Coordinates of C-alpha atoms (C1' of nucleotides) in Angstrom, one line a residue:
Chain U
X199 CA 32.3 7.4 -35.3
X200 CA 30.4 4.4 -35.9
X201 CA 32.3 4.1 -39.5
X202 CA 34.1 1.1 -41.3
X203 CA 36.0 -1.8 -39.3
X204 CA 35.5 -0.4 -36.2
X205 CA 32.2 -1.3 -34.2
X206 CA 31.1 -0.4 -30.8
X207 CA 31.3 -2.3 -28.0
X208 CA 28.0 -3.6 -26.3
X209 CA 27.3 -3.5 -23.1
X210 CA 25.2 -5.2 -20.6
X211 CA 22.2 -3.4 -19.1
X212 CA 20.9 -3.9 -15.4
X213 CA 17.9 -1.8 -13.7
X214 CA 18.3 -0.9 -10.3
X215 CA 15.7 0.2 -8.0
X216 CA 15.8 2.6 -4.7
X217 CA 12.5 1.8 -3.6
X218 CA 11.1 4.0 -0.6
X219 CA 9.0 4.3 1.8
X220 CA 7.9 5.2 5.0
X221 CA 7.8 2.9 8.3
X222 CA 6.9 4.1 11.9
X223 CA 7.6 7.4 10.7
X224 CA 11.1 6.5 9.3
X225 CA 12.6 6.4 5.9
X226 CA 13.4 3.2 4.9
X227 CA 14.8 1.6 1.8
X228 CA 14.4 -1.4 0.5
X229 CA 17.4 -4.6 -0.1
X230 CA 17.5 -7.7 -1.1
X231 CA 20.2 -10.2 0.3
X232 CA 22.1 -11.4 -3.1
X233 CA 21.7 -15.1 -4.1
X234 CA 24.0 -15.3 -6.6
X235 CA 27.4 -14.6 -7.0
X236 CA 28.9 -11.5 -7.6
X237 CA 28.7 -10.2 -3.9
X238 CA 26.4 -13.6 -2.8
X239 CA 25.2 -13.0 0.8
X240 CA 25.4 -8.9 0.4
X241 CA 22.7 -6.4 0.5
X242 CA 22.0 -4.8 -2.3
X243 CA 19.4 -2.5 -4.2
X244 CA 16.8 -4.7 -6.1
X245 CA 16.9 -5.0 -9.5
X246 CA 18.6 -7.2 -12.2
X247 CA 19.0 -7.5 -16.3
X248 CA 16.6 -6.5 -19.2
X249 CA 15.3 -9.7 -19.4
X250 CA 13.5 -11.0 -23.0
X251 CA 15.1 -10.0 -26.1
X252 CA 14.1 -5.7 -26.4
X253 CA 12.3 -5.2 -22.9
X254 CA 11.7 -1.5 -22.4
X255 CA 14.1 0.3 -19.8
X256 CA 11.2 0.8 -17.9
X257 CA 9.2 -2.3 -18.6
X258 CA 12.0 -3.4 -16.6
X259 CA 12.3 -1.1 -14.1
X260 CA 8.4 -2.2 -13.2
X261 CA 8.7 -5.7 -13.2
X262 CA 11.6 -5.7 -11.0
X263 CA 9.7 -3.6 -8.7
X264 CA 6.2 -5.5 -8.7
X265 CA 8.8 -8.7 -8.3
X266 CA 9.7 -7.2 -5.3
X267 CA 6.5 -5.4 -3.5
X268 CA 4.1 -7.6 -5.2
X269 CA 2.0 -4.1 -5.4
X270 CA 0.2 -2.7 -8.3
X271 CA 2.5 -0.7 -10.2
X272 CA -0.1 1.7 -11.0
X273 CA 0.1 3.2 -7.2
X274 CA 4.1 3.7 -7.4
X275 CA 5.7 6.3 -8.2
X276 CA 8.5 5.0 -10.5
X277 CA 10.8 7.7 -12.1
X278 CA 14.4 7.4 -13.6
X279 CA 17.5 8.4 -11.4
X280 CA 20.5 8.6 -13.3
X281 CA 23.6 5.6 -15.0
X282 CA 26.1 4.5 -13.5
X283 CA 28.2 2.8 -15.9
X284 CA 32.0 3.4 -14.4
X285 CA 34.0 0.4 -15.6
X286 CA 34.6 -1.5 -12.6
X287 CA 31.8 -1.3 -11.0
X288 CA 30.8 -4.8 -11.5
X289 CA 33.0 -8.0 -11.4
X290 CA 31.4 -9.6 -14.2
X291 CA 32.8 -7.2 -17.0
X292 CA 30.7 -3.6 -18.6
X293 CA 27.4 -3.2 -16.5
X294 CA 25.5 -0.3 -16.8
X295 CA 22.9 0.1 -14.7
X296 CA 20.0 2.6 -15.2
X297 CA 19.2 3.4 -11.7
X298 CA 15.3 4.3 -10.9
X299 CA 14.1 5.9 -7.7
X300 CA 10.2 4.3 -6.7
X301 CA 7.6 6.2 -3.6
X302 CA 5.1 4.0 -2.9
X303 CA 3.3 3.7 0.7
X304 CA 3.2 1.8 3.4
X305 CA 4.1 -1.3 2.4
X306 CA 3.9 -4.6 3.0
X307 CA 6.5 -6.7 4.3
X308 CA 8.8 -7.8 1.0
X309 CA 8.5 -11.1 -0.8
X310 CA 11.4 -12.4 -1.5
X311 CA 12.5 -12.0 -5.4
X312 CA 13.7 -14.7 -8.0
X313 CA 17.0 -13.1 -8.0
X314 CA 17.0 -12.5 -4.0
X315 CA 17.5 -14.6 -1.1
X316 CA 15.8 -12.1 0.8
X317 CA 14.5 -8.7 1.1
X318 CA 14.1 -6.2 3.6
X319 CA 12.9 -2.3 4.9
X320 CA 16.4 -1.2 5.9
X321 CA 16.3 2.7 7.7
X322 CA 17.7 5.1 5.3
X323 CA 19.8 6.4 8.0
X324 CA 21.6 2.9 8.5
X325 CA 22.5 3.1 4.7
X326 CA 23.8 6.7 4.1
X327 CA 25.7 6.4 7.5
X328 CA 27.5 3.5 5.4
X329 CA 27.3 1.1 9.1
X330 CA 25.5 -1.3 6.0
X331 CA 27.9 -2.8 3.7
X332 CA 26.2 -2.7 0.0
X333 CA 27.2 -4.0 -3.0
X334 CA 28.3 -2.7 -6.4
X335 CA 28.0 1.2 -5.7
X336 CA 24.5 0.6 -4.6
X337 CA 25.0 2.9 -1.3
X338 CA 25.8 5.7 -3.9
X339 CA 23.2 4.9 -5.8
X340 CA 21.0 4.8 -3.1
X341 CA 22.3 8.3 -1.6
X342 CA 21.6 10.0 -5.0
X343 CA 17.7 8.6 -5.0
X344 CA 17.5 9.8 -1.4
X345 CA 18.6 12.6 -2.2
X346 CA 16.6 12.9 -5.2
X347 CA 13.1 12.6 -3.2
X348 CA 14.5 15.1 -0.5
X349 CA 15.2 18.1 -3.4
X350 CA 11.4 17.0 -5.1
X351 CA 9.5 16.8 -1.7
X352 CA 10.1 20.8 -2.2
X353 CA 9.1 21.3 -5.2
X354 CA 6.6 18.5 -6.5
X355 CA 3.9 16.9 -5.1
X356 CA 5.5 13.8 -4.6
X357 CA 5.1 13.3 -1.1
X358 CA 1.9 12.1 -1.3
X359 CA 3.0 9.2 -3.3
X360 CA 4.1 8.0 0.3
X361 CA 0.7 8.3 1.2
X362 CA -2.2 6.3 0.6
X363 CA -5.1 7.5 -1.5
X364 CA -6.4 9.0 1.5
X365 CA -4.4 10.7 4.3
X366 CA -4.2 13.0 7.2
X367 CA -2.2 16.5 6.9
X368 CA -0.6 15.3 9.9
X369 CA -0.2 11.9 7.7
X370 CA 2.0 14.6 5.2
X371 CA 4.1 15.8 7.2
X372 CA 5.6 12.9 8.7
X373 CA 6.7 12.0 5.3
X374 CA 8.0 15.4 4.9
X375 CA 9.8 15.1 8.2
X376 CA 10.9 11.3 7.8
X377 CA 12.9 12.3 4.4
X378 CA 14.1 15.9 5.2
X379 CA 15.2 14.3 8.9
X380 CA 13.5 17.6 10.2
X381 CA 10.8 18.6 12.8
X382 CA 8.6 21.0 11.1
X383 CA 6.0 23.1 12.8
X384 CA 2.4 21.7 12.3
X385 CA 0.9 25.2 12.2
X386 CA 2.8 26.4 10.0
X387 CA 3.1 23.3 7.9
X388 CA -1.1 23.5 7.9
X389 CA -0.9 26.9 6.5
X390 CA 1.8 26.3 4.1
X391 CA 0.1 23.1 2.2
X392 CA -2.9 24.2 2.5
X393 CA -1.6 27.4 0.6
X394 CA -0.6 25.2 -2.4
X395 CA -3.8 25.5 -4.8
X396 CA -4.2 22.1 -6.0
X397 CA -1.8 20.0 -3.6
X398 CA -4.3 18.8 -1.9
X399 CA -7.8 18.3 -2.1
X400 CA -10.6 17.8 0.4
X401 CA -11.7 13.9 0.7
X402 CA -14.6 12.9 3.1
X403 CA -14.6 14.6 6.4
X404 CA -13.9 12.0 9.4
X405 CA -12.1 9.1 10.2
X406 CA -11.3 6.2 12.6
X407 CA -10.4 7.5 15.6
X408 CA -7.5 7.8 17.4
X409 CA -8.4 9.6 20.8
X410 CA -9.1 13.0 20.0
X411 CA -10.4 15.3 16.9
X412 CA -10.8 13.6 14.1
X413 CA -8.7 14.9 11.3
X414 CA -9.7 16.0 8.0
X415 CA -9.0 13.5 5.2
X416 CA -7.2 14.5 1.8
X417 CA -5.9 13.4 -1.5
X418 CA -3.6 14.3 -4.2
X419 CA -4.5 17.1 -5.7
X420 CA -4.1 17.4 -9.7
X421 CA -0.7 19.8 -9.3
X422 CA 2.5 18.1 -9.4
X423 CA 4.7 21.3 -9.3
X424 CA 4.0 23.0 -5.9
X425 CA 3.6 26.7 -5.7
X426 CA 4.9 28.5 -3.4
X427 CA 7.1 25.6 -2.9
X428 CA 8.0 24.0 0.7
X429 CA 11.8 24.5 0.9
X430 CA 13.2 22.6 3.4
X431 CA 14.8 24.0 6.6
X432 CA 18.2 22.9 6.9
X433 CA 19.9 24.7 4.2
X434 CA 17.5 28.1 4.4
X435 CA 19.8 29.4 7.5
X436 CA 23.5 27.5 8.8
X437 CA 24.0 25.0 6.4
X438 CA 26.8 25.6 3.7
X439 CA 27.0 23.9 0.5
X440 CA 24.6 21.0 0.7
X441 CA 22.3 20.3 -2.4
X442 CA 23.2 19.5 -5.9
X443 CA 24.0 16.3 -6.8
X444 CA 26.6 17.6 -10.3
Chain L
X234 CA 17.5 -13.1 -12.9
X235 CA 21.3 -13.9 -14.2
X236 CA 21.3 -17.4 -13.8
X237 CA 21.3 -21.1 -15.8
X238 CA 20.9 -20.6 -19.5
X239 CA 19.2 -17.1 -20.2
X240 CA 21.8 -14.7 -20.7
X241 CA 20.9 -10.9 -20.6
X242 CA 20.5 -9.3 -24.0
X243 CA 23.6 -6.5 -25.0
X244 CA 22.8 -3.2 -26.1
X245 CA 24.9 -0.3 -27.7
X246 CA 25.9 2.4 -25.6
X247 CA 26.2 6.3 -27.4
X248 CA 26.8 9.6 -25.6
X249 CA 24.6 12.5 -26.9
X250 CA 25.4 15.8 -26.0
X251 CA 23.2 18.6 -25.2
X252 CA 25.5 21.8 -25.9
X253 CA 24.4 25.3 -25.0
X254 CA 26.0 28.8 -25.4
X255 CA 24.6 32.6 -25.3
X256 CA 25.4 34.1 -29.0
X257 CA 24.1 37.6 -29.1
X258 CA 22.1 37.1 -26.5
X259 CA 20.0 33.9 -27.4
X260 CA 20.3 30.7 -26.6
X261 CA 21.9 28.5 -29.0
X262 CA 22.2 25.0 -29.2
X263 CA 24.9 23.1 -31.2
X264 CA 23.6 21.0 -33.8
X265 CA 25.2 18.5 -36.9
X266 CA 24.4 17.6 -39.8
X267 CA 24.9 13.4 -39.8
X268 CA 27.3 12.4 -42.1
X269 CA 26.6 8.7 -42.0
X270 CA 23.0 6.9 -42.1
X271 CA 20.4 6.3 -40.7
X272 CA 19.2 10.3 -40.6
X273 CA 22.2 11.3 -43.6
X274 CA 22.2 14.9 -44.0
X275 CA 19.4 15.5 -41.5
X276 CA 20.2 17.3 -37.9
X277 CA 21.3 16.0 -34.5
X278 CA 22.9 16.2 -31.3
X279 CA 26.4 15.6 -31.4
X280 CA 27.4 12.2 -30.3
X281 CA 28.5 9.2 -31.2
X282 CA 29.3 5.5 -29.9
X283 CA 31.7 5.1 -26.9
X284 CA 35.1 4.4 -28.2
X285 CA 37.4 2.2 -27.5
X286 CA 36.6 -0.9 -25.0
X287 CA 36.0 0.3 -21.8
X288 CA 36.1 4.1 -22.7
X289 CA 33.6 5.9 -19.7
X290 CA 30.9 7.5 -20.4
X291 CA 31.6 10.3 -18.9
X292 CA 35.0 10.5 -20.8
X293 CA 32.9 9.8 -23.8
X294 CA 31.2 12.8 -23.4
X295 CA 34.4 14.6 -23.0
X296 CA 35.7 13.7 -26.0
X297 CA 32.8 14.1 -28.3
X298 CA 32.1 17.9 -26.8
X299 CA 36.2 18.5 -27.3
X300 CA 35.7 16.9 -31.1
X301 CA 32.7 19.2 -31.2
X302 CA 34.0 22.3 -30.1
X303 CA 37.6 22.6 -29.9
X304 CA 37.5 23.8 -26.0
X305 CA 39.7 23.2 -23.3
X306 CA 36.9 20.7 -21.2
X307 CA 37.9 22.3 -17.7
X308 CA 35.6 25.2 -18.8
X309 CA 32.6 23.7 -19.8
X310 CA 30.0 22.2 -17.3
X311 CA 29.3 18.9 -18.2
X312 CA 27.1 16.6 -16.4
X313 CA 24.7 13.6 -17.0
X314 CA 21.2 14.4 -18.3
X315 CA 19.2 11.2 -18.6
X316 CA 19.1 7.9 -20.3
X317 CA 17.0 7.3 -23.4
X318 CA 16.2 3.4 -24.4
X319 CA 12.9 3.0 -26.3
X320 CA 13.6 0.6 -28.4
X321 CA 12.9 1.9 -32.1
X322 CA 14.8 5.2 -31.4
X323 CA 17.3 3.9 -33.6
X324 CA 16.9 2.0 -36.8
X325 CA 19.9 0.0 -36.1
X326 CA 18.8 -1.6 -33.1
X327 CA 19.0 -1.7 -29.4
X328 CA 21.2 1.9 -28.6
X329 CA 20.3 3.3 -25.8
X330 CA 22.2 6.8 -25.2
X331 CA 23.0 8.6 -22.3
X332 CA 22.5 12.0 -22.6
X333 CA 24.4 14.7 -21.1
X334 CA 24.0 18.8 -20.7
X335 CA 27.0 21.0 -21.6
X336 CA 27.6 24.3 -21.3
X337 CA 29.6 26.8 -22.2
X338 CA 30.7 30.6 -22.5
X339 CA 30.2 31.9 -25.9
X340 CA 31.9 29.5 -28.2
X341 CA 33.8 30.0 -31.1
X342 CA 32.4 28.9 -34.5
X343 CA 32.2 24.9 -34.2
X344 CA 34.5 22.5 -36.0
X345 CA 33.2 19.5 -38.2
X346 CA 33.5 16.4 -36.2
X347 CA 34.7 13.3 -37.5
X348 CA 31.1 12.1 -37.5
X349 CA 29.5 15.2 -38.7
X350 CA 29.2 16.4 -42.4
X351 CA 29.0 20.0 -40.9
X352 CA 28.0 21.5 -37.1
X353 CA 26.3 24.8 -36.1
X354 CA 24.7 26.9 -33.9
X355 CA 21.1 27.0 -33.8
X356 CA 18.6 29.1 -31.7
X357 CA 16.8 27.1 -28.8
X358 CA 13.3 27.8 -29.8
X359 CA 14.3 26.6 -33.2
X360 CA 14.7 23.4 -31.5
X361 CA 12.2 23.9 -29.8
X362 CA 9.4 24.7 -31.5
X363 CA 9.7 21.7 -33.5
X364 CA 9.9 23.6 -36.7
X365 CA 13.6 21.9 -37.0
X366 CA 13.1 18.5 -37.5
X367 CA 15.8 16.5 -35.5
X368 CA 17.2 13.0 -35.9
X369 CA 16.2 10.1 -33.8
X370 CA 14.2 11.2 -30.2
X371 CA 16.9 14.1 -30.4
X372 CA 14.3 17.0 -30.5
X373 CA 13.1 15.4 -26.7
X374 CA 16.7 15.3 -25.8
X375 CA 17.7 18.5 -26.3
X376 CA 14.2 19.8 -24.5
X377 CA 14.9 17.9 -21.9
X378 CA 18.4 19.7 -21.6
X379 CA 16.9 23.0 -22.0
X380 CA 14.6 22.3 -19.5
X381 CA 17.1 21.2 -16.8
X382 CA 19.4 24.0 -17.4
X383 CA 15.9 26.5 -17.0
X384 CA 15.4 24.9 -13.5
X385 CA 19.1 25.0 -12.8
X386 CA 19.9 28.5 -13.0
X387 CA 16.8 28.8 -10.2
X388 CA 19.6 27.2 -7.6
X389 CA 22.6 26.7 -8.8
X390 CA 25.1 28.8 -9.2
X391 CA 25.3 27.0 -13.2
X392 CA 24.6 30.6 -14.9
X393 CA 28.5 31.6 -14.3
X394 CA 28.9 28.9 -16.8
X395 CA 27.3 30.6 -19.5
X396 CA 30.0 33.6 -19.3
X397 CA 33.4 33.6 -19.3
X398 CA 36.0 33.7 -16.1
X399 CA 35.1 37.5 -15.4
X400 CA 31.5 39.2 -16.4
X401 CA 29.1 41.9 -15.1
X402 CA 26.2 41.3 -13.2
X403 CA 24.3 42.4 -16.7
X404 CA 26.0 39.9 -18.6
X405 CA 24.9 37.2 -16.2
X406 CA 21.2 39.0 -16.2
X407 CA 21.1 38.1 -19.9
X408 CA 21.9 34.6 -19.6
X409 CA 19.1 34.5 -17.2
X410 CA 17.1 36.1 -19.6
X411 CA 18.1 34.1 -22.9
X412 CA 17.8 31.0 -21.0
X413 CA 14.6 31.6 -19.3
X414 CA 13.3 33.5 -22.3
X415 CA 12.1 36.7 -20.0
X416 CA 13.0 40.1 -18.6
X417 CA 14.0 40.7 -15.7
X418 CA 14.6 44.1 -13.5
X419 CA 17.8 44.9 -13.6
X420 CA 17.6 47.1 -10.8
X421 CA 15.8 43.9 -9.0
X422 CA 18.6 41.6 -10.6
X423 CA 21.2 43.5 -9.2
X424 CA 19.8 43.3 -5.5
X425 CA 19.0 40.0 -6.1
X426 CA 22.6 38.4 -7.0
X427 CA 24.8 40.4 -5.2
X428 CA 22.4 39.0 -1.8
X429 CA 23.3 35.5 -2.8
X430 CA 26.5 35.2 -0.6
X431 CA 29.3 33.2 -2.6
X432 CA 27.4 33.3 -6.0
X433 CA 29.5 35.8 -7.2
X434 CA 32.6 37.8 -6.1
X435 CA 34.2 41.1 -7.1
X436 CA 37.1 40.6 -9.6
X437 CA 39.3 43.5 -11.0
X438 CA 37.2 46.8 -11.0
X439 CA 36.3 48.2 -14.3
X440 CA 36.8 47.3 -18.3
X441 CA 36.3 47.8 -21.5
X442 CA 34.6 50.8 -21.8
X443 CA 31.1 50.8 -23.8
X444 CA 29.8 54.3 -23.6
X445 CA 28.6 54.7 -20.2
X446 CA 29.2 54.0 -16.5
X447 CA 31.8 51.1 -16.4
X448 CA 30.7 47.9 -15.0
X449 CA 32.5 46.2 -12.2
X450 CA 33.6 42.6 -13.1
X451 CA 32.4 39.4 -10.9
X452 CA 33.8 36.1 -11.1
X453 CA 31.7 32.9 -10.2
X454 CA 32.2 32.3 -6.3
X455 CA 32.7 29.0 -4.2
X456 CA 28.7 28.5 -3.6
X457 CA 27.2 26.5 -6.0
X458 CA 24.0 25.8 -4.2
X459 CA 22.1 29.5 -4.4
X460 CA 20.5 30.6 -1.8
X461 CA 18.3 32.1 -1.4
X462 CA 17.3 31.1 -5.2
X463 CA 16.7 33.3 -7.9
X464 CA 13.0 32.3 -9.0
X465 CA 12.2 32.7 -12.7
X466 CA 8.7 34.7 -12.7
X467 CA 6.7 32.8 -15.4
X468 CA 5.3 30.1 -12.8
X469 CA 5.3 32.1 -9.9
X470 CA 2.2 33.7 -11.3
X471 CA -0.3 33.0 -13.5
X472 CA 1.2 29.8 -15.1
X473 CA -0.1 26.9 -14.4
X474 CA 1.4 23.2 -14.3
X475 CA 4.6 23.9 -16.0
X476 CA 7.9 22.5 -15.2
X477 CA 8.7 18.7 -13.9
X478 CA 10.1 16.2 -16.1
X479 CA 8.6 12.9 -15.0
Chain V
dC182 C1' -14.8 17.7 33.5
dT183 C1' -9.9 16.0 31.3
dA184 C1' -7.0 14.2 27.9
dA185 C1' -5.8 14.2 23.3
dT186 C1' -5.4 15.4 18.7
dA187 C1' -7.0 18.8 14.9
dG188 C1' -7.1 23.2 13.2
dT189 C1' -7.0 28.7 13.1
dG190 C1' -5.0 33.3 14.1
dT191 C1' -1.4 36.8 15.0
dC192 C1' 2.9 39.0 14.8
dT193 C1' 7.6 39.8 13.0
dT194 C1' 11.0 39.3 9.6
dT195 C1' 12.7 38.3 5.0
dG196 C1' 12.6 38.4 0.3
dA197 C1' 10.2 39.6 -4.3
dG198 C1' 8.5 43.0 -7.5
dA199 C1' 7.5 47.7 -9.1
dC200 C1' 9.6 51.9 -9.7
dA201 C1' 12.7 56.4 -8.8
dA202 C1' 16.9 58.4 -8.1
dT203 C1' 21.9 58.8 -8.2
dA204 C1' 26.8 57.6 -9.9
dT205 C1' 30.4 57.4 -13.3
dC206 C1' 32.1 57.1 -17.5
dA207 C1' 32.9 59.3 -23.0
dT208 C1' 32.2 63.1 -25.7
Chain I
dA119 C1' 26.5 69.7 -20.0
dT120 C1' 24.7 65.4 -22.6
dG121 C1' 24.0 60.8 -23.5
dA122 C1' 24.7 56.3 -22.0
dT123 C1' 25.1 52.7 -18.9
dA124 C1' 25.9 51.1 -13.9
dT125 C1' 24.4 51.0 -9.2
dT126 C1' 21.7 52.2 -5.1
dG127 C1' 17.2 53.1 -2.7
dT128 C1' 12.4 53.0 -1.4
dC129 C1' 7.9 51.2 -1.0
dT130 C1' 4.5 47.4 -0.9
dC131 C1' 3.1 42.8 -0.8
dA132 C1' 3.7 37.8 -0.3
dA133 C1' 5.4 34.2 2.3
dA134 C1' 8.3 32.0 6.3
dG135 C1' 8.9 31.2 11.1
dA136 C1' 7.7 31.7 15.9
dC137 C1' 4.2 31.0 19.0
dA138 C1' -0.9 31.2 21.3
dC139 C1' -5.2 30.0 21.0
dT140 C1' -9.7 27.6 19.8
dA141 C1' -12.3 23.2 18.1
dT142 C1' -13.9 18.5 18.3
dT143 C1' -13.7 14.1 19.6
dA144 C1' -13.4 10.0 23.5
dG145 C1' -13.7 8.8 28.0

DNA sequence: CTAATAGTGTCTTTGAGACAATATCAT
DNA sequence: ATGATATTGTCTCAAAGACACTATTAG
């Protein structure tokens, strides 16, 4: 291909970031309010172009992010989600963005980016319901990294990247139930996480009260591929053909 | 970030493809032998630059797995694998490719492309095992491949593409097998697939005889999401941390 | 004591894995 | 019948789901 007159076109490269988390027990993503034209004034996913002359895709991917949560990267689960590099997609010509799906935990309220007006913990419900307007194909992009952390929660330990260092069991499965939008039962959740040899391990006994027993504290344990894995609910019994992104 | 006078950096865009079959059993991956430098004469995943202005990528891919293997596309699975963008992956610069698994029922003997000197079929563990040295990060590439077609076949109904429009259940027990690299129960196997409602449905009744019993024939079925999944043993037991990309 | 939250136990059903037996063809 | 391959059963154990109970704190 790449033979005699002919040479291939370049393209531009953006990084795009679904960035999750959990608030008052709910999903929520994070959006910026454009400041610049294309789509000035619109909520979109954070993110932007490689900036300096050969930064690394995911050099990139981290700056963006610590522009945004102005957290240390090295508690952030940062993972690459897929391209989307349909022609059309941007105004401004080819732009390919390599889309990146980021856990982290409870964060702090967003600072606003250089490339943002403003930035804000939006419910994931209010952005796969599609009641928010996004830009680009962000709300696609954004489905696919939900759904990305919904199909891992199963089968990898990520959950407790939406944890602190330290948390509850009870603390776990609200994540588990914020992204699968399920009630799961805490006995049997005990039982079943507790089952998983290196999920979780034992850290200090106690903690700051909140009325009644205090609960066992825990932290990551060094699995990341759960076994037996915790399948979610929804599609074990009714549900037809959910699942699978392809 | 896209503002005054920086002005984000273009890269070159390539499409790599990740092709696998079953031949006699094994899994084989389609390799050529690069025709042009950097890496003349030495192996790689077939792929090549996207074409014309404004070609897709996904089209891209379509074309270079048709140039590749002389097959009508609406038969082979074909979806995005991942994005790779070190910089220094290729000696001429800034490509970054996107990567994408294909798969396919046994193939017939592959066709030179235009970029290609010569193509063939290798053996997965070939690949590997390292003990083919690859162009480029194309050795990771095509692990990575492997490795997502492995976890695949677990809950998706993505082993029907491995055989052709009607099969046996023990034709789609050795794709398991090949891809996986284990044995299985057939007796097991049998109870196992034929519980997964939608996976696979009855087609014509018997065939080309072989010696024995005649099998019935199945054809893939409208589920493509399997459930419940078919497990592959290896990590249920005694393996430890296997599996997980990131 | 009561209220509140944390954690353990039991029972039933479903699916996985090991293994035996039967069915249907060609010769 | 014999050899070969396909298909169906049976038995045991692990794990999921439903649900009741005990434990440990604060007041």
């Amino acid at each position: 291909m790449q033979n005699d007159v002919w040479s291939p076109t370049p393209v531009l490269l953006t990084v795009d970031l679904v960035i999750l988390t959990l608030r008052e027990g709910r999903l929520h993503v994070l959006l910026v309010e454009r400041g610049e034209d294309p789509f000035r004034g619109m909520l979109a996913l954070p993110g932007g172009f490689l900036d300096h002359d050969g930064e690394e895709i995911l050099d990139a991917a981290h700056r963006e992010l610590s522009e945004e949560t102005a957290l240390a990267s090295g508690w952030v689960h940062l993972e690459q989600l897929a391209v989307y590099g349909e022609s059309g997609r941007d105004p401004r010509g080819r732009v390919v963005s390599v889309a990146h799906l980021a856990i982290a935990p409870g964060l702090p309220d967003p600072i606003a980016g250089t490339d943002a007006a403003d930035a804000a913990w939006v419910p994931a419900e209010g952005v796969l319901s599609g009641e928010l307007g996004l830009a680009f194909d962000h709300r696609r992009i954004a489905a696919d990294g939900i759904e990305r952390a919904r199909t891992k929660l199963e089968f990898s330990s990520l959950a407790t990247a939406f944890c602190g260092e330290e948390f509850t069991i009870a603390e776990l499965q609200q994540v588990y139930e914020a992204v699968w939008g399920t009630e799961l039962d805490t006995r049997n959740f005990y039982r079943k996480v507790q089952a998983v040899k290196g999920f979780i391990v034992p850290a200090g006994t106690d903690r700051r009260t909140t009325g009644g027993r205090p609960a066992r504290l825990y932290r990551a344990g060094p699995r990341t591929v759960l076994f037996p894995p915790l399948i979610r609910p929804a599609l074990s019994a009714t549900e037809e053909n959910t699942r699978g992104e392809e």
